[in-house]
CSV table of C-alpha atoms and ligand atoms in Angstrom, one decimal:
chain,number,residue,atom,x,y,z
A,1,UNK,CA,-121.5,-113.0,-90.2
A,2,UNK,CA,-123.8,-115.5,-87.8
A,3,UNK,CA,-126.6,-113.7,-88.1
A,4,UNK,CA,-126.7,-114.7,-91.5
A,5,UNK,CA,-127.8,-118.3,-90.7
A,6,UNK,CA,-130.4,-117.5,-87.9
A,7,UNK,CA,-133.3,-120.0,-88.9
A,8,UNK,CA,-136.8,-120.3,-87.4
A,9,UNK,CA,-137.5,-123.7,-86.6
A,10,UNK,CA,-141.0,-124.6,-85.2
A,11,UNK,CA,-141.0,-126.8,-82.4
A,12,UNK,CA,-144.5,-128.6,-81.8
A,13,UNK,CA,-144.3,-129.4,-77.8
A,14,UNK,CA,-141.9,-127.1,-77.3
A,15,UNK,CA,-142.9,-126.3,-73.6
A,16,UNK,CA,-142.6,-129.8,-72.7
A,17,UNK,CA,-139.9,-132.0,-71.0
A,18,UNK,CA,-138.0,-132.8,-74.2
A,19,UNK,CA,-139.1,-130.0,-76.5
A,20,UNK,CA,-138.2,-127.5,-73.9
A,21,UNK,CA,-134.5,-129.1,-73.8
A,22,UNK,CA,-134.6,-128.9,-77.9
A,23,UNK,CA,-135.4,-125.1,-77.4
A,24,UNK,CA,-132.2,-124.5,-75.6
A,25,UNK,CA,-130.1,-126.7,-77.8
A,26,UNK,CA,-131.3,-125.0,-80.8
A,27,UNK,CA,-130.8,-121.5,-79.7
A,28,UNK,CA,-127.3,-122.6,-78.8
A,29,UNK,CA,-126.9,-123.6,-82.4
A,30,UNK,CA,-128.1,-120.5,-83.8
A,31,UNK,CA,-131.7,-121.1,-84.4
A,32,UNK,CA,-134.7,-119.5,-83.5
A,33,UNK,CA,-136.8,-122.1,-82.1
A,34,UNK,CA,-140.9,-121.1,-82.1
A,35,UNK,CA,-142.7,-123.2,-79.8
A,36,UNK,CA,-146.3,-124.5,-80.7
A,37,UNK,CA,-147.7,-125.6,-78.2
A,38,UNK,CA,-151.4,-126.4,-76.5
A,39,UNK,CA,-150.1,-126.7,-72.8
A,40,UNK,CA,-152.2,-129.7,-72.0
A,41,UNK,CA,-149.1,-131.4,-70.8
A,42,UNK,CA,-146.6,-128.6,-71.4
A,43,UNK,CA,-145.4,-125.7,-69.3
A,44,UNK,CA,-145.6,-122.0,-70.2
A,45,UNK,CA,-142.5,-121.2,-67.8
A,46,UNK,CA,-140.5,-123.6,-69.7
A,47,UNK,CA,-140.6,-121.4,-73.1
A,48,UNK,CA,-137.5,-119.5,-72.2
A,49,UNK,CA,-135.6,-119.9,-75.7
A,50,UNK,CA,-137.8,-118.2,-78.2
A,51,UNK,CA,-141.1,-117.3,-79.0
A,52,UNK,CA,-144.4,-118.5,-77.8
A,53,UNK,CA,-147.4,-119.5,-79.9
A,54,UNK,CA,-150.0,-121.2,-78.1
A,55,UNK,CA,-151.9,-123.9,-80.4
A,56,UNK,CA,-153.4,-127.6,-80.9
A,57,UNK,CA,-152.1,-129.4,-83.4
A,58,UNK,CA,-155.6,-130.4,-84.6
A,59,UNK,CA,-156.1,-126.4,-85.5
A,60,UNK,CA,-155.0,-126.3,-89.2
A,61,UNK,CA,-156.0,-122.5,-89.1
A,62,UNK,CA,-153.8,-121.8,-86.3
A,63,UNK,CA,-150.9,-123.7,-87.6
A,64,UNK,CA,-151.0,-121.8,-91.1
A,65,UNK,CA,-151.0,-119.0,-89.2
A,66,UNK,CA,-147.6,-119.6,-87.4
A,67,UNK,CA,-146.4,-121.0,-90.5
A,68,UNK,CA,-146.9,-117.7,-92.5
A,69,UNK,CA,-145.6,-115.6,-89.4
A,70,UNK,CA,-142.4,-117.4,-88.9
A,71,UNK,CA,-141.5,-119.2,-92.1
A,72,UNK,CA,-139.5,-121.6,-90.2
A,73,UNK,CA,-137.1,-123.8,-92.2
A,74,UNK,CA,-138.2,-127.0,-90.7
A,75,UNK,CA,-140.1,-128.5,-87.7
A,76,UNK,CA,-139.2,-130.5,-84.8
A,77,UNK,CA,-142.5,-132.4,-83.7
A,78,UNK,CA,-142.2,-133.4,-80.0
A,79,UNK,CA,-146.0,-132.7,-79.0
A,80,UNK,CA,-148.0,-135.7,-78.4
A,81,UNK,CA,-149.5,-137.9,-75.4
A,82,UNK,CA,-146.9,-140.5,-74.7
A,83,UNK,CA,-147.9,-142.8,-71.5
A,84,UNK,CA,-148.5,-146.2,-72.0
A,85,UNK,CA,-150.9,-146.7,-69.1
A,86,UNK,CA,-153.0,-144.0,-70.7
A,87,UNK,CA,-152.7,-145.4,-74.2
A,88,UNK,CA,-154.1,-148.7,-73.0
A,89,UNK,CA,-156.8,-147.4,-71.5
A,90,UNK,CA,-157.9,-144.3,-74.0
A,91,UNK,CA,-156.6,-145.5,-77.3
A,92,UNK,CA,-158.8,-142.9,-79.0
A,93,UNK,CA,-157.1,-140.0,-77.3
A,94,UNK,CA,-153.8,-141.3,-78.8
A,95,UNK,CA,-155.1,-142.0,-82.3
A,96,UNK,CA,-156.6,-138.8,-82.7
A,97,UNK,CA,-154.0,-136.3,-80.8
A,98,UNK,CA,-150.8,-138.2,-82.0
A,99,UNK,CA,-152.2,-139.3,-85.4
A,100,UNK,CA,-154.5,-136.7,-86.8
A,101,UNK,CA,-152.7,-134.0,-85.0
A,102,UNK,CA,-149.3,-134.8,-87.0
A,103,UNK,CA,-151.3,-135.4,-89.7
A,104,UNK,CA,-152.9,-132.1,-89.7
A,105,UNK,CA,-149.1,-130.5,-89.0
A,106,UNK,CA,-147.5,-132.3,-91.7
A,107,UNK,CA,-150.2,-131.0,-94.4
A,108,UNK,CA,-150.0,-127.5,-93.0
A,109,UNK,CA,-145.8,-128.0,-93.4
A,110,UNK,CA,-146.3,-129.1,-96.7
A,111,UNK,CA,-148.7,-126.2,-97.7
A,112,UNK,CA,-146.2,-123.8,-96.3
A,113,UNK,CA,-143.4,-125.3,-98.1
A,114,UNK,CA,-141.4,-126.4,-95.0
A,115,UNK,CA,-140.0,-129.5,-96.2
A,116,UNK,CA,-137.6,-130.7,-93.4
A,117,UNK,CA,-139.4,-132.5,-90.5
A,118,UNK,CA,-137.5,-134.1,-87.3
A,119,UNK,CA,-140.2,-136.5,-85.6
A,120,UNK,CA,-139.9,-137.8,-82.4
A,121,UNK,CA,-140.7,-141.2,-82.4
A,122,UNK,CA,-140.3,-144.3,-80.1
A,123,UNK,CA,-139.0,-148.0,-79.3
A,124,UNK,CA,-142.2,-148.6,-78.3
A,125,UNK,CA,-142.8,-148.9,-81.9
A,126,UNK,CA,-140.5,-152.1,-82.1
A,127,UNK,CA,-143.0,-154.1,-79.4
A,128,UNK,CA,-141.7,-157.5,-77.8
A,129,UNK,CA,-138.5,-158.8,-79.3
A,130,UNK,CA,-137.2,-161.0,-76.6
A,131,UNK,CA,-133.4,-161.6,-76.8
A,132,UNK,CA,-133.2,-159.3,-80.2
A,133,UNK,CA,-131.0,-156.5,-80.7
A,134,UNK,CA,-133.2,-153.6,-81.7
A,135,UNK,CA,-131.8,-151.9,-84.8
A,136,UNK,CA,-133.7,-149.5,-87.0
A,137,UNK,CA,-134.8,-152.6,-89.3
A,138,UNK,CA,-136.3,-154.6,-86.3
A,139,UNK,CA,-140.2,-155.5,-87.3
A,140,UNK,CA,-142.7,-152.7,-85.5
A,141,UNK,CA,-145.1,-154.6,-83.8
A,142,UNK,CA,-146.3,-152.2,-81.0
A,143,UNK,CA,-147.8,-153.2,-77.9
A,144,UNK,CA,-150.1,-150.6,-77.2
A,145,UNK,CA,-151.8,-147.4,-78.9
A,146,UNK,CA,-148.6,-145.1,-78.1
A,147,UNK,CA,-146.5,-147.1,-80.3
A,148,UNK,CA,-149.1,-148.2,-82.9
A,149,UNK,CA,-149.8,-144.0,-83.3
A,150,UNK,CA,-146.2,-143.2,-83.4
A,151,UNK,CA,-145.4,-146.1,-86.3
A,152,UNK,CA,-148.6,-144.6,-88.0
A,153,UNK,CA,-147.2,-141.1,-88.1
A,154,UNK,CA,-143.7,-142.5,-89.8
A,155,UNK,CA,-145.7,-143.8,-92.4
A,156,UNK,CA,-147.5,-140.7,-93.2
A,157,UNK,CA,-144.2,-138.8,-93.5
A,158,UNK,CA,-143.0,-142.0,-95.6
A,159,UNK,CA,-146.2,-141.3,-97.7
A,160,UNK,CA,-145.6,-137.4,-97.9
A,161,UNK,CA,-142.2,-137.7,-98.9
A,162,UNK,CA,-143.4,-139.9,-101.8
A,163,UNK,CA,-146.1,-137.7,-102.8
A,164,UNK,CA,-144.7,-134.0,-101.5
A,165,UNK,CA,-140.9,-134.3,-101.0
A,166,UNK,CA,-141.2,-134.0,-97.4
A,167,UNK,CA,-137.9,-135.0,-96.3
A,168,UNK,CA,-137.8,-136.3,-92.7
A,169,UNK,CA,-135.3,-137.6,-89.4
A,170,UNK,CA,-137.3,-140.1,-87.4
A,171,UNK,CA,-135.8,-140.6,-84.0
A,172,UNK,CA,-136.7,-143.5,-82.0
A,173,UNK,CA,-136.2,-143.0,-78.7
A,174,UNK,CA,-135.5,-145.2,-75.9
A,175,UNK,CA,-136.2,-144.1,-72.1
A,176,UNK,CA,-135.4,-140.2,-71.9
A,177,UNK,CA,-134.1,-139.1,-68.4
A,178,UNK,CA,-132.1,-136.5,-66.9
A,179,UNK,CA,-132.4,-132.6,-66.9
A,180,UNK,CA,-130.6,-129.7,-68.3
A,181,UNK,CA,-127.4,-129.6,-65.9
A,182,UNK,CA,-127.7,-125.8,-65.9
A,183,UNK,CA,-130.7,-126.1,-64.1
A,184,UNK,CA,-133.0,-124.2,-66.4
A,185,UNK,CA,-135.5,-126.8,-67.3
A,186,UNK,CA,-136.5,-130.3,-66.4
A,187,UNK,CA,-139.0,-132.8,-66.3
A,188,UNK,CA,-142.3,-132.2,-65.0
A,189,UNK,CA,-145.3,-134.2,-66.1
A,190,UNK,CA,-148.7,-134.1,-65.0
A,191,UNK,CA,-149.6,-136.6,-63.6
A,192,UNK,CA,-146.2,-138.0,-63.4
A,193,UNK,CA,-146.1,-141.7,-64.7
A,194,UNK,CA,-142.3,-142.3,-65.3
A,195,UNK,CA,-140.0,-144.1,-63.1
A,196,UNK,CA,-137.0,-142.0,-62.3
A,197,UNK,CA,-139.4,-138.5,-61.4
A,198,UNK,CA,-141.3,-140.9,-59.3
A,199,UNK,CA,-138.7,-142.6,-57.6
A,200,UNK,CA,-137.2,-139.0,-56.6
A,201,UNK,CA,-140.4,-137.9,-55.6
A,202,UNK,CA,-141.0,-141.1,-53.0
A,203,UNK,CA,-137.2,-140.4,-51.9
A,204,UNK,CA,-138.3,-137.2,-51.0
A,205,UNK,CA,-141.0,-138.4,-49.4
A,206,UNK,CA,-143.5,-136.1,-51.9
A,207,UNK,CA,-145.3,-139.2,-52.8
A,208,UNK,CA,-145.9,-142.8,-51.4
A,209,UNK,CA,-143.5,-145.5,-52.3
A,210,UNK,CA,-142.8,-146.7,-55.4
A,211,UNK,CA,-144.5,-149.3,-57.2
A,212,UNK,CA,-142.3,-151.6,-59.0
A,213,UNK,CA,-144.5,-152.9,-61.9
A,214,UNK,CA,-143.9,-156.6,-61.8
A,215,UNK,CA,-141.0,-158.9,-61.0
A,216,UNK,CA,-141.9,-161.7,-62.7
A,217,UNK,CA,-140.6,-160.9,-65.9
A,218,UNK,CA,-138.0,-163.0,-67.7
A,219,UNK,CA,-134.7,-160.8,-66.9
A,220,UNK,CA,-131.9,-161.7,-64.0
A,221,UNK,CA,-134.1,-159.6,-61.1
A,222,UNK,CA,-137.4,-160.1,-62.8
A,223,UNK,CA,-138.1,-156.5,-63.8
A,224,UNK,CA,-137.9,-155.0,-67.2
A,225,UNK,CA,-135.0,-153.5,-68.5
A,226,UNK,CA,-134.7,-150.1,-70.4
A,227,UNK,CA,-131.9,-148.1,-72.0
A,228,UNK,CA,-131.9,-144.8,-70.7
A,229,UNK,CA,-130.5,-141.5,-72.6
A,230,UNK,CA,-129.8,-138.1,-71.3
A,231,UNK,CA,-132.1,-135.7,-72.5
A,232,UNK,CA,-129.2,-133.4,-73.3
A,233,UNK,CA,-127.7,-136.1,-75.6
A,234,UNK,CA,-131.0,-136.8,-76.9
A,235,UNK,CA,-131.7,-133.1,-78.0
A,236,UNK,CA,-128.1,-132.8,-79.7
A,237,UNK,CA,-128.8,-135.7,-82.1
A,238,UNK,CA,-131.9,-133.5,-82.9
A,239,UNK,CA,-129.8,-130.6,-83.9
A,240,UNK,CA,-127.7,-133.1,-85.7
A,241,UNK,CA,-130.8,-134.6,-87.3
A,242,UNK,CA,-131.9,-130.9,-88.3
A,243,UNK,CA,-127.9,-130.1,-89.8
A,244,UNK,CA,-128.4,-133.6,-91.5
A,245,UNK,CA,-131.5,-132.2,-93.2
A,246,UNK,CA,-130.1,-129.3,-94.3
A,247,UNK,CA,-127.2,-130.9,-95.9
A,248,UNK,CA,-129.7,-132.6,-98.2
A,249,UNK,CA,-128.6,-136.0,-96.9
A,250,UNK,CA,-132.2,-137.4,-97.2
A,251,UNK,CA,-134.7,-139.2,-95.1
A,252,UNK,CA,-133.5,-141.5,-92.2
A,253,UNK,CA,-134.6,-143.4,-89.0
A,254,UNK,CA,-132.2,-143.3,-86.3
A,255,UNK,CA,-132.6,-145.3,-82.8
A,256,UNK,CA,-131.3,-142.9,-79.9
A,257,UNK,CA,-130.6,-145.4,-76.7
A,258,UNK,CA,-126.9,-146.4,-75.6
A,259,UNK,CA,-127.5,-149.7,-75.9
A,260,UNK,CA,-127.1,-150.6,-72.0
A,261,UNK,CA,-130.1,-151.6,-70.2
A,262,UNK,CA,-130.9,-151.0,-66.6
A,263,UNK,CA,-133.6,-153.4,-64.8
A,264,UNK,CA,-136.0,-151.3,-62.5
A,265,UNK,CA,-134.1,-152.6,-59.4
A,266,UNK,CA,-131.0,-151.2,-60.9
A,267,UNK,CA,-132.4,-147.9,-61.2
A,268,UNK,CA,-133.6,-148.0,-57.6
A,269,UNK,CA,-130.0,-149.2,-56.5
A,270,UNK,CA,-128.1,-146.2,-58.6
A,271,UNK,CA,-131.1,-143.8,-57.1
A,272,UNK,CA,-129.9,-144.6,-53.6
A,273,UNK,CA,-126.3,-144.6,-54.5
A,274,UNK,CA,-126.6,-141.1,-55.9
A,275,UNK,CA,-129.1,-139.4,-53.5
A,276,UNK,CA,-127.6,-141.2,-50.5
A,277,UNK,CA,-131.2,-141.8,-49.5
A,278,UNK,CA,-133.2,-145.1,-49.2
A,279,UNK,CA,-135.8,-145.4,-51.7
A,280,UNK,CA,-139.6,-146.7,-50.4
A,281,UNK,CA,-140.6,-148.9,-53.0
A,282,UNK,CA,-143.0,-151.8,-53.1
A,283,UNK,CA,-143.8,-154.6,-55.6
A,284,UNK,CA,-147.1,-154.5,-57.8
A,285,UNK,CA,-148.4,-156.2,-60.8
A,286,UNK,CA,-147.2,-155.7,-64.0
A,287,UNK,CA,-148.8,-152.6,-65.9
A,288,UNK,CA,-150.5,-153.4,-69.2
A,289,UNK,CA,-148.6,-152.5,-72.3
A,290,UNK,CA,-145.0,-153.2,-70.9
A,291,UNK,CA,-142.5,-154.8,-72.9
A,292,UNK,CA,-139.6,-157.1,-71.1
A,293,UNK,CA,-136.9,-155.5,-72.6
A,294,UNK,CA,-136.3,-152.3,-74.8
A,295,UNK,CA,-132.3,-151.6,-75.6
A,296,UNK,CA,-131.0,-150.1,-78.3
A,297,UNK,CA,-128.7,-152.3,-80.5
A,298,UNK,CA,-127.5,-150.0,-82.9
A,299,UNK,CA,-124.7,-147.4,-83.6
A,300,UNK,CA,-126.1,-145.6,-86.7
A,301,UNK,CA,-126.9,-142.2,-85.2
A,302,UNK,CA,-123.0,-142.3,-83.5
A,303,UNK,CA,-121.7,-143.6,-87.1
A,304,UNK,CA,-123.7,-141.5,-89.5
A,305,UNK,CA,-124.8,-138.4,-87.5
A,306,UNK,CA,-121.7,-138.1,-85.5
A,307,UNK,CA,-123.7,-137.8,-82.2
A,308,UNK,CA,-121.5,-138.5,-79.0
A,309,UNK,CA,-123.6,-139.0,-75.9
A,310,UNK,CA,-121.9,-137.6,-73.0
A,311,UNK,CA,-124.1,-137.7,-70.2
A,312,UNK,CA,-126.1,-140.9,-70.6
A,313,UNK,CA,-124.7,-142.8,-67.8
A,314,UNK,CA,-127.3,-143.8,-64.9
A,315,UNK,CA,-125.5,-141.7,-62.3
A,316,UNK,CA,-125.5,-138.6,-64.4
A,317,UNK,CA,-129.0,-138.8,-65.0
A,318,UNK,CA,-130.3,-139.7,-62.0
A,319,UNK,CA,-127.8,-136.4,-60.0
A,320,UNK,CA,-129.0,-134.1,-62.9
A,321,UNK,CA,-132.6,-135.3,-62.4
A,322,UNK,CA,-132.4,-134.6,-58.3
A,323,UNK,CA,-130.9,-131.3,-58.8
A,324,UNK,CA,-133.7,-130.3,-60.5
A,325,UNK,CA,-136.2,-131.9,-58.3
A,326,UNK,CA,-134.9,-129.9,-55.7
A,327,UNK,CA,-135.2,-126.7,-57.2
A,328,UNK,CA,-139.4,-127.0,-56.3
A,329,UNK,CA,-140.5,-127.0,-59.7
A,330,UNK,CA,-142.2,-130.3,-59.1
A,331,UNK,CA,-144.3,-128.4,-56.4
A,332,UNK,CA,-146.6,-126.6,-58.9
B,1,LIG,N1,-142.2,-148.3,-63.8
B,1,LIG,C1,-142.5,-149.1,-62.4
B,1,LIG,N2,-142.9,-147.9,-61.8
B,1,LIG,C2,-143.6,-146.7,-62.2
B,1,LIG,C3,-143.3,-146.6,-63.1
B,1,LIG,C4,-142.5,-147.0,-64.1
B,1,LIG,O1,-141.8,-149.9,-62.2
B,1,LIG,O2,-144.4,-146.4,-61.0
B,1,LIG,C5,-141.5,-149.3,-64.8
B,1,LIG,C6,-141.9,-149.7,-65.9
B,1,LIG,O3,-142.8,-150.8,-65.7
B,1,LIG,C7,-140.9,-149.9,-66.8
B,1,LIG,C8,-139.9,-148.8,-66.2
B,1,LIG,O4,-140.3,-148.5,-65.0
B,1,LIG,O5,-140.2,-151.2,-67.2
B,1,LIG,C9,-139.7,-147.7,-67.2
B,1,LIG,O6,-141.3,-147.1,-67.3
B,1,LIG,P1,-141.5,-145.6,-68.0
B,1,LIG,O7,-143.1,-145.1,-67.3
B,1,LIG,O8,-140.7,-144.6,-66.8
B,1,LIG,O9,-141.0,-145.4,-69.3
B,1,LIG,P2,-141.4,-146.7,-70.5
B,1,LIG,O10,-140.9,-147.3,-70.6
B,1,LIG,O11,-143.2,-146.8,-70.2
B,1,LIG,O12,-141.6,-145.5,-71.6
């Protein structure tokens, strides 16, 4: 009787890093993930677990068509520009794509009567709070247009709940890392800006030495501290978030992090240990928009959703990313 429960879920950004892992997890949970992606930063060959509809978030007509074709029971909204550096230099793209695009999607979902919405937000909405435990009630004071755009969408969701009954689960991610341990999908950004894939490239000799962005932060070794969570654990939380909504539990915000922080230098050291190779790196200036320390101080997802991260230790994340990295997908 399993088929009775098969439901379509619209996954925006399903051709991207986190979205493609979410599609795999949704399929495993008995759903049909319908990827909606404009392929600006996504990859069509990452769409392996359900139908693909190419389209832009700002294209309301195309969105209406896709909602009408599949009648999804819920939306998982991953599609976004997500680079802090780029957000500092091109804020307009972030506001247009992330905010206007999300608004268009939210309006289309409401018009189609699809009222369960899972949103991929970020710890970058918190901004700089030195020595403060970041939980879901920490004031949101983003330092860059990326965080600001995500905070704006959170506010849109609240207004649409009040006006139209749009139920939502908001996940504020810390740093996502790792890859599908079965090697089907992994991280592939163009251009790559994230620490772990850049480091693995440097180890592999595909790129010049990694530049460490600043060693003068107020941390034990002077480099920024982040809380890394395995992409498979992260998407498991999304499947639980969808169930939460379908069980009628109402709108909720959850941090997704492990509560353990790693400095850039500690990540370099762990990468050396996992790959057994030296990590070529040099010290550079700070990157604009970077907070000193972003570590989750919340166990709400564990307590309320029953989320149990199993792969979010640094060794496993680097090992899974390294395995994916060596498949050659990065060479495309
Ligand atoms: N970082 C670095 N060199 C790089 C890329 C990143 O030192 O080439 C640092 C960055 O300053 C931050 C951490 O690594 O402290 C994680 O950065 P990433 O871009 O991976 O994620 P973010 O924290 O911006 O979401």
